[in-house]
Every structure is written in C-alpha cells, then in structure tokens.
PDB file of C-alpha atoms and ligand atoms in Angstrom:
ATOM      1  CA  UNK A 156     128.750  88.668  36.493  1.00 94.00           C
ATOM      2  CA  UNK A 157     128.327  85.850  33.892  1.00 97.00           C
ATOM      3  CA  UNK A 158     125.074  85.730  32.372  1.00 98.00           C
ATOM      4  CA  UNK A 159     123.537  83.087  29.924  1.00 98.00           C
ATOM      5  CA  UNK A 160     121.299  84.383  27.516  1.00 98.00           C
ATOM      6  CA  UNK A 161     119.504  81.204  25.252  1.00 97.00           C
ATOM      7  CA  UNK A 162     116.762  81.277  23.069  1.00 97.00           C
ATOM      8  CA  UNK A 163     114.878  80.259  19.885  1.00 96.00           C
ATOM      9  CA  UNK A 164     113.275  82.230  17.553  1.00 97.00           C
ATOM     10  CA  UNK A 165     111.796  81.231  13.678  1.00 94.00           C
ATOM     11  CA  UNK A 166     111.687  84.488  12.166  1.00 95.00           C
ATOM     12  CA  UNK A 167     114.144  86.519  14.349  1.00 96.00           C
ATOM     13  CA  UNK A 168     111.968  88.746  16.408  1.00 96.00           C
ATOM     14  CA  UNK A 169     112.795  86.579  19.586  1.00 97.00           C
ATOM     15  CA  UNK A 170     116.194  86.923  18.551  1.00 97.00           C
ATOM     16  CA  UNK A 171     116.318  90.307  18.171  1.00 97.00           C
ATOM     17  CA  UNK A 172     114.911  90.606  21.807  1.00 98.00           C
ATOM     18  CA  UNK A 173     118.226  88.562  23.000  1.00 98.00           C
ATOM     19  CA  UNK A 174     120.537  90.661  20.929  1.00 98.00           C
ATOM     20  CA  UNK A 175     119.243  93.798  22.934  1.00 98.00           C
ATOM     21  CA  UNK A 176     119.485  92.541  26.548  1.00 98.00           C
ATOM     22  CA  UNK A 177     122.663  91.224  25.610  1.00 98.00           C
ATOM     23  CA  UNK A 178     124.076  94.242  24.521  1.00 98.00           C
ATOM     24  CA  UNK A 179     122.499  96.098  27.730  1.00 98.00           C
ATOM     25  CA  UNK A 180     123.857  93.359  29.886  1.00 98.00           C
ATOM     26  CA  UNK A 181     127.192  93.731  28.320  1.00 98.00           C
ATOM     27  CA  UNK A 182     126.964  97.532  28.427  1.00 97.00           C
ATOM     28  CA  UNK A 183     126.223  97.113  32.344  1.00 96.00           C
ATOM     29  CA  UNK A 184     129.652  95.150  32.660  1.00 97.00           C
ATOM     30  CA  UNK A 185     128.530  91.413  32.719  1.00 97.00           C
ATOM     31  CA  UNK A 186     129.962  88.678  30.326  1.00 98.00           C
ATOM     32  CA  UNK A 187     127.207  87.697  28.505  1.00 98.00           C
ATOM     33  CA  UNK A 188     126.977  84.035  26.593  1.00 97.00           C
ATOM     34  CA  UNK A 189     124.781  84.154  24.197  1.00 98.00           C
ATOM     35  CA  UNK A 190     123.499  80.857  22.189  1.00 97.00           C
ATOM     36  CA  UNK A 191     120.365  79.419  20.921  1.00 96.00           C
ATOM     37  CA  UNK A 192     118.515  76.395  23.345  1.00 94.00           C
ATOM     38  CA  UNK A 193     118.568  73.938  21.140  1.00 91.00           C
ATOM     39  CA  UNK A 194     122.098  73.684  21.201  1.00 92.00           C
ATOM     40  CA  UNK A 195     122.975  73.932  24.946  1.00 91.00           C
ATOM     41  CA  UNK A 196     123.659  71.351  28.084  1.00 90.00           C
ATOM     42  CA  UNK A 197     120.863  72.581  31.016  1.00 92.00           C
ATOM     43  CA  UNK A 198     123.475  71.141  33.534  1.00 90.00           C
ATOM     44  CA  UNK A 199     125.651  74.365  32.367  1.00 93.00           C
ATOM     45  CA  UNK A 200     123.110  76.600  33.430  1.00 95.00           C
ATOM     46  CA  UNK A 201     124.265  76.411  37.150  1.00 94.00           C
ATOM     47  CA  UNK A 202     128.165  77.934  35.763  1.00 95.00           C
ATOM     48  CA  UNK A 203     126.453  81.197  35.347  1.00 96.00           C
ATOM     49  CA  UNK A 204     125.354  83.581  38.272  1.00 96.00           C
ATOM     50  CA  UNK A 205     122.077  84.525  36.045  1.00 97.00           C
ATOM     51  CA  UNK A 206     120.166  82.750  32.841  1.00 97.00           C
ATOM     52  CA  UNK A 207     117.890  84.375  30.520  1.00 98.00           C
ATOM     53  CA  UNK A 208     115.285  82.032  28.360  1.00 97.00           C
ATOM     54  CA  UNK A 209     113.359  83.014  25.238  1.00 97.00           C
ATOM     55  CA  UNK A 210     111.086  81.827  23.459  1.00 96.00           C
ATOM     56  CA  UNK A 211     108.727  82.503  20.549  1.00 94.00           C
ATOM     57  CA  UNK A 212     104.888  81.229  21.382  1.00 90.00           C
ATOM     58  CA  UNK A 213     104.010  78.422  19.411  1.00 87.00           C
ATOM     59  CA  UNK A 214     100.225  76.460  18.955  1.00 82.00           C
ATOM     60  CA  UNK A 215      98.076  76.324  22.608  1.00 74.00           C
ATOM     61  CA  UNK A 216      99.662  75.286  25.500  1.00 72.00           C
ATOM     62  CA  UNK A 217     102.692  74.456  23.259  1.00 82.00           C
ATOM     63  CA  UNK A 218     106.201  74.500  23.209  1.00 90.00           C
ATOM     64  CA  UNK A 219     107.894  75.062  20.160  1.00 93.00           C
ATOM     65  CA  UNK A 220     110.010  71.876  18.847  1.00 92.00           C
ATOM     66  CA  UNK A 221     113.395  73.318  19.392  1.00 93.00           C
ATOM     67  CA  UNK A 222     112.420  74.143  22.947  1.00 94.00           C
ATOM     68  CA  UNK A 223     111.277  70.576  23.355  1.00 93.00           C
ATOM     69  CA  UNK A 224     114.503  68.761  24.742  1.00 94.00           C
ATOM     70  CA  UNK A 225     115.562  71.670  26.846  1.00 94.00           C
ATOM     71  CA  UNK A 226     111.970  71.536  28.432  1.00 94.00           C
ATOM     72  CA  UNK A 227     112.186  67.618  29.103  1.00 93.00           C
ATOM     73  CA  UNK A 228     115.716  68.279  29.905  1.00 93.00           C
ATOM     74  CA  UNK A 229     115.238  70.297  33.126  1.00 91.00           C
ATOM     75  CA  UNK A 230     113.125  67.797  34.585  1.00 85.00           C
ATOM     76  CA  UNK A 231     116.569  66.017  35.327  1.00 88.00           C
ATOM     77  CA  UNK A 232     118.947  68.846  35.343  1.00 88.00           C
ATOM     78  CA  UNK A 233     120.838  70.197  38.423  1.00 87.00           C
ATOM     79  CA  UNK A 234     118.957  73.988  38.676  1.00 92.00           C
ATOM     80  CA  UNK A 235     118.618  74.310  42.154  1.00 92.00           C
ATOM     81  CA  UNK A 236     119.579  78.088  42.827  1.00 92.00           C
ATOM     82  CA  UNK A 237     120.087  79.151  39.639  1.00 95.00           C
ATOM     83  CA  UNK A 238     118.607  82.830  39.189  1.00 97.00           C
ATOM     84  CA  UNK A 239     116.460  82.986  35.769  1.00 97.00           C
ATOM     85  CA  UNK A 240     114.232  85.199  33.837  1.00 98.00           C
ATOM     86  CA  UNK A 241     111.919  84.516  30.666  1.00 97.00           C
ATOM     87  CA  UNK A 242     111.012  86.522  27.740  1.00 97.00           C
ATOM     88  CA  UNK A 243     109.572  85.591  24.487  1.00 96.00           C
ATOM     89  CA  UNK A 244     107.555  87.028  21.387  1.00 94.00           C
ATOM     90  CA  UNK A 245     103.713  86.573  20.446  1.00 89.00           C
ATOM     91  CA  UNK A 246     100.922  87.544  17.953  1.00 88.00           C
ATOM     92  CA  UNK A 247      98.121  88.724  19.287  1.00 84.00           C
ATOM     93  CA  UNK A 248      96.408  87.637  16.624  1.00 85.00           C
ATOM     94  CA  UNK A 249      96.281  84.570  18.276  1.00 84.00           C
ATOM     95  CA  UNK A 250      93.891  83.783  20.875  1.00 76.00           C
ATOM     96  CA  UNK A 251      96.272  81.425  23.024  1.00 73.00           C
ATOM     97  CA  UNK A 252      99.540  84.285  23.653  1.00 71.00           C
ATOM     98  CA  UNK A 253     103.092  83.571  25.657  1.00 71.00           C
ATOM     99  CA  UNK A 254     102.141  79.711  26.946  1.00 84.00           C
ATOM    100  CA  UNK A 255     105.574  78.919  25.815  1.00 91.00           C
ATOM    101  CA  UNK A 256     107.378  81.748  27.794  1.00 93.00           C
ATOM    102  CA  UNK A 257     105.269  80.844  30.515  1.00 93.00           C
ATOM    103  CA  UNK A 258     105.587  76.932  30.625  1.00 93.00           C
ATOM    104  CA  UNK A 259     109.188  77.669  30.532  1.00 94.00           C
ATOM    105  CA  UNK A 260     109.292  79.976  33.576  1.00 95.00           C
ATOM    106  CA  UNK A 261     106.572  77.682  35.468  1.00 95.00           C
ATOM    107  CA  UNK A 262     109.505  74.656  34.555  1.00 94.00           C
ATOM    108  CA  UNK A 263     112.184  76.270  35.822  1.00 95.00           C
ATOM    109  CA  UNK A 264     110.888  77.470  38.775  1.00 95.00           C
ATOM    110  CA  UNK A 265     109.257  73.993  39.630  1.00 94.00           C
ATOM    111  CA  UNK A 266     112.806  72.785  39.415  1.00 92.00           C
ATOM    112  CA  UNK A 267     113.861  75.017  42.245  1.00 93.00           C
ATOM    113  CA  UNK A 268     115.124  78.017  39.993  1.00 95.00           C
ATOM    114  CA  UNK A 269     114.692  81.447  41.697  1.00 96.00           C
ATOM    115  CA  UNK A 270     112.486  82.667  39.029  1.00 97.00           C
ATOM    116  CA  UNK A 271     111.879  86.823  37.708  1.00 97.00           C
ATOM    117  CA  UNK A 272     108.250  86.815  38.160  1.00 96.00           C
ATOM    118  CA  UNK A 273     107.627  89.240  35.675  1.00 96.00           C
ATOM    119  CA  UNK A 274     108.528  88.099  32.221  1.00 96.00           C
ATOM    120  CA  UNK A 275     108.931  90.202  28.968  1.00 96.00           C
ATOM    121  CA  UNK A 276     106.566  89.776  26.040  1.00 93.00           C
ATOM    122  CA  UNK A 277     106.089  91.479  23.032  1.00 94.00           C
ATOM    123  CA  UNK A 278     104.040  91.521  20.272  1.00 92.00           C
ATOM    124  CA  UNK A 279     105.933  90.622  16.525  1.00 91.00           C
ATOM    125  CA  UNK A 280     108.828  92.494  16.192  1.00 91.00           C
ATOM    126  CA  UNK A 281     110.855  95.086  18.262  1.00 91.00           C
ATOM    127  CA  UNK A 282     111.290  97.863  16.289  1.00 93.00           C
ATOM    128  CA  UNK A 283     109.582 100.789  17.807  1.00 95.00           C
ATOM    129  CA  UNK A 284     111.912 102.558  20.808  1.00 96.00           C
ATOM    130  CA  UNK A 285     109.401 101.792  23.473  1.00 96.00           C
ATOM    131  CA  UNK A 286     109.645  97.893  22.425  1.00 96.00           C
ATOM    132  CA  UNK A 287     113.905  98.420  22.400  1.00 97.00           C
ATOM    133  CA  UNK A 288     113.879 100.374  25.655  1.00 98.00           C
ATOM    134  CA  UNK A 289     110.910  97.420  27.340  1.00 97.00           C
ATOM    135  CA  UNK A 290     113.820  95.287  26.443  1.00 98.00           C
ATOM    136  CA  UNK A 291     117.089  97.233  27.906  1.00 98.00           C
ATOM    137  CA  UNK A 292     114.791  98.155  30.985  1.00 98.00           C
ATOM    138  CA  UNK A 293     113.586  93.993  31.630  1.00 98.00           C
ATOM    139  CA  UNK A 294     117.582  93.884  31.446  1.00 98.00           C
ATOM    140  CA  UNK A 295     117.939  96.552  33.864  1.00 98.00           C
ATOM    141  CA  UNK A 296     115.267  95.421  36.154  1.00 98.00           C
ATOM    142  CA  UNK A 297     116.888  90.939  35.990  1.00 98.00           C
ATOM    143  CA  UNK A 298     119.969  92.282  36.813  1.00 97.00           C
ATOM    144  CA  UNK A 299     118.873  94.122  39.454  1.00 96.00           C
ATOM    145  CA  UNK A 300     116.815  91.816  41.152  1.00 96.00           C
ATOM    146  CA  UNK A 301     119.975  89.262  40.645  1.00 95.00           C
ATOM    147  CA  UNK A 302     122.082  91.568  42.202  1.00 92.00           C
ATOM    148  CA  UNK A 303     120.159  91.929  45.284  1.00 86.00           C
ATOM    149  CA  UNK A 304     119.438  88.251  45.891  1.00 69.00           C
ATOM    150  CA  UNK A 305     123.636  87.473  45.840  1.00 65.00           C
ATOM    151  CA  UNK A 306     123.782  90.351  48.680  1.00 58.00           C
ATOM    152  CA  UNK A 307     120.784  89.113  50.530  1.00 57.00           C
ATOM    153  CA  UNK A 308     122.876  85.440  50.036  1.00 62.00           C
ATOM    154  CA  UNK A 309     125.684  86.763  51.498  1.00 59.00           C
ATOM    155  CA  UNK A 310     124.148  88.522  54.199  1.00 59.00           C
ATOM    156  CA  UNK A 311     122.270  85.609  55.226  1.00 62.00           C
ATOM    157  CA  UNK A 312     125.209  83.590  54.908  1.00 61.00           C
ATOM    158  CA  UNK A 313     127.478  85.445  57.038  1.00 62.00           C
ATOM    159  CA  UNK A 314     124.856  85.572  59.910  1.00 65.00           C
ATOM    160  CA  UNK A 315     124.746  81.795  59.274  1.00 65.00           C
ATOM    161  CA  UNK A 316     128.582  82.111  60.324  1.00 64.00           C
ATOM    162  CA  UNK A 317     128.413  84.654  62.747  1.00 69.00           C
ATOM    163  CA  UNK A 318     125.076  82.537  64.761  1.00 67.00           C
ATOM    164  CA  UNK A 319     127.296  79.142  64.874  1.00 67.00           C
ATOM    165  CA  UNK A 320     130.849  81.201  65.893  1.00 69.00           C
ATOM    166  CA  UNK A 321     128.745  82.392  68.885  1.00 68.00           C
ATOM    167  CA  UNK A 322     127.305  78.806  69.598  1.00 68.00           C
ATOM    168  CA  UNK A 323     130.665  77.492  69.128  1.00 68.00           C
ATOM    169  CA  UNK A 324     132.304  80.225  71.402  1.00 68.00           C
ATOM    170  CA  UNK A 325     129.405  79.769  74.206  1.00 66.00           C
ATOM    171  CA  UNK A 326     130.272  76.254  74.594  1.00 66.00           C
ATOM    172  CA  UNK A 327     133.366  76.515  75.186  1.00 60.00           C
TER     173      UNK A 327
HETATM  174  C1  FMN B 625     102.629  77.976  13.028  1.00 66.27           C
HETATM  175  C2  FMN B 625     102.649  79.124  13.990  1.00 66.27           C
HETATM  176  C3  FMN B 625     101.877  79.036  15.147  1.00 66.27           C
HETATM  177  C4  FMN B 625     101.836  80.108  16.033  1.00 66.27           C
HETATM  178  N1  FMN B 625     101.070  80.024  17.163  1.00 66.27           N
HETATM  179  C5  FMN B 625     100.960  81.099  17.984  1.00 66.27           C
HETATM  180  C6  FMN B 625     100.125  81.066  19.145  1.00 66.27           C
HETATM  181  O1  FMN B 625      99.468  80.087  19.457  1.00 66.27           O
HETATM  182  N2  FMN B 625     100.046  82.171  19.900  1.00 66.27           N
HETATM  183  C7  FMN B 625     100.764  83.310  19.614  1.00 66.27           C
HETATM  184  O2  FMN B 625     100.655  84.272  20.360  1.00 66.27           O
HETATM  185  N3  FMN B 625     101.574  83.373  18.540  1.00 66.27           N
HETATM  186  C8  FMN B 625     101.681  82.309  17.719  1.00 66.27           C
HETATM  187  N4  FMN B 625     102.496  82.378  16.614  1.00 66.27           N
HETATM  188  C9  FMN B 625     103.164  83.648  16.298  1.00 66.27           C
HETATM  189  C10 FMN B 625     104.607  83.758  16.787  1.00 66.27           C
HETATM  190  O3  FMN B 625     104.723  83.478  18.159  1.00 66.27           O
HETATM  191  C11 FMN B 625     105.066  85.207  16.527  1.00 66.27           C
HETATM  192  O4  FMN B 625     105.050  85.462  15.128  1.00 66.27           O
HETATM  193  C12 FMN B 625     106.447  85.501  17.072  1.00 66.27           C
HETATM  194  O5  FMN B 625     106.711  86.883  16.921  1.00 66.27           O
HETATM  195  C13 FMN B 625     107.526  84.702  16.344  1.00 66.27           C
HETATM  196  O6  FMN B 625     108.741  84.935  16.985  1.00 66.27           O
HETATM  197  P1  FMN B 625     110.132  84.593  16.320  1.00 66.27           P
HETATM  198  O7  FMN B 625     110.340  85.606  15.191  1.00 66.27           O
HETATM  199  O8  FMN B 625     111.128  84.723  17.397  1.00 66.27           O
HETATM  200  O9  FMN B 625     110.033  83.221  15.758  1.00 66.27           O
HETATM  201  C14 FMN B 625     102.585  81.292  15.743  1.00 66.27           C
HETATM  202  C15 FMN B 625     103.386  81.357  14.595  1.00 66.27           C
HETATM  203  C16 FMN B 625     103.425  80.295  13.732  1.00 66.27           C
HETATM  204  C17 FMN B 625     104.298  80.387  12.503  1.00 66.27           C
END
C-alpha cells in the first residue's frame, strides 16, 4: 500500500508524530512517502491509496502559514476518493486547541475525501510511551479502516459486475 504522510511542524513535535506512524506504517509493510505540506502538489494526493495530514495548531480558528496554500489548494484539487486521516500537536495552554487539525480534516472531507473521523492530537511533545504507542496505534487503527474500505470497494464493485452480467444475460 502507498501511503503519503505530509505535515508541518515549527518546533518538531508534529514532526516527530509523522516520524512514528511512518515507521509503524513501514513496519506494517506499506511504502510510506514522507514530506512536509508546504512543499507538495494536492493533485498527487490521489497516486496514493491512503494520505496522512499534520499539523501543529496555530492562533484561533487558524491555519498555520505553511499550511495556507495546501488549504486553498484543495478547494481546486482532484480528491474525490482519496482515503485520509489528520493528526496534529497542541498546547493546552491555549484556550482555542487542534482548529488547524480540524479545519484540515473538515477541508478534505468537504472535498469528497473519505475522511478518519477520529483524529490524533497530542499535547507538546511525544515523549512519554503512551504518547509513542497513541501514535503507532492511530497508525494501526488508519490503516485498518483503509484496508477495509478497498475490500468493501471491491466487494461492491464486483456485485456492480455480477448485477449488470445478469441484466445483460436476461436480455438476451
Ligand atoms: C505563536 C504561537 C501560537 C500558538 N497558538 C496555539 C493555539 O491557538 N492553540 C494551541 O493549542 N496551541 C497553540 N500553539 C502551540 C503549538 O501548537 C504547540 O506548541 C505545538 O506542540 C507545536 O507543534 P510543532 O512542534 O509541530 O510546531 C501556538 C504556538 C505558537 C508559537
């Protein structure tokens, strides 16, 4: 499976999220792509059978600059179908937490992604091993759910086949 993983991240601890469900990914057998958003083409995003956005929350109801032109840039990009999941860091210490990771879900799903309702936040850094294994299990979990929507694609796409052979086969 060929998975995109982009994100941006100021002081590394959004980063450090991607590293981790990269390497689970990876570990799990899928060729993982890893880059940061500010330097990628959203029209790419349909070449891969799942995409993984993160983000760093930035100001209320604010995107963080480098997030900017991918955000405007999915309002015109082909991502009809594509399978996608969202994770991000915050401070609590803020009052207004994860808008960014969740404007960036709520975008890509209004764009006709199949979105991963759930979405992975954490607080500051991931250092502790419950924050690494929240990460390697929200891996776990997208790939997973990914997984099972390319069977149930399949399925429904060979009864597709099956429903107009029979048609087809009735006329005759
Ligand atoms: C100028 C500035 C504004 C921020 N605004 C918010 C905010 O509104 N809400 C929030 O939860 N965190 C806010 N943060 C905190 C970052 O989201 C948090 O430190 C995060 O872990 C940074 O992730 P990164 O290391 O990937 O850049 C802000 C940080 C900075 C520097």
């Amino acid at each position: 499976m060929k998975v995109f993983i982009g994100y941006i991240s100021l002081s590394g601890n959004t980063e450090k999220m991607a590293v981790i469900i990269k390497d689970r990914l990876a570990a799990c057998g899928c060729e993982v792509e890893l880059e940061r958003l500010d330097t990628i083409e959203t029209d790419t995003l349909k070449d891969y059978d799942l995409v993984l956005i993160g983000s760093y929350t930035w100001n209320k109801e604010e995107l963080p600059y480098e997030a900017m032109e991918f955000y405007e840039e999915l309002g015109q990009a082909d991502v009809q179908g594509v399978k996608a999941a969202c994770f991000g860091s915050d401070d609590l210490s803020y009052t207004d937490t994860y808008t960014a990771i969740d404007m960036l879900l709520k975008k890509m799903k209004g764009h006709g992604a199949y979105v991963y309702e759930e979405t992975l936040k954490i607080h500051q850094k991931t250092t502790t091993y419950n924050q690494i294994k929240m990460c390697e299990n929200f891996a776990d979990q997208v790939l997973m759910w990914s997984n099972k929507r390319k069977k149930w694609r399949l399925f429904s796409r060979s009864r597709v086949l099956n429903i107009l052979h029979y048609v087809k086969s009735a006329s005759l």
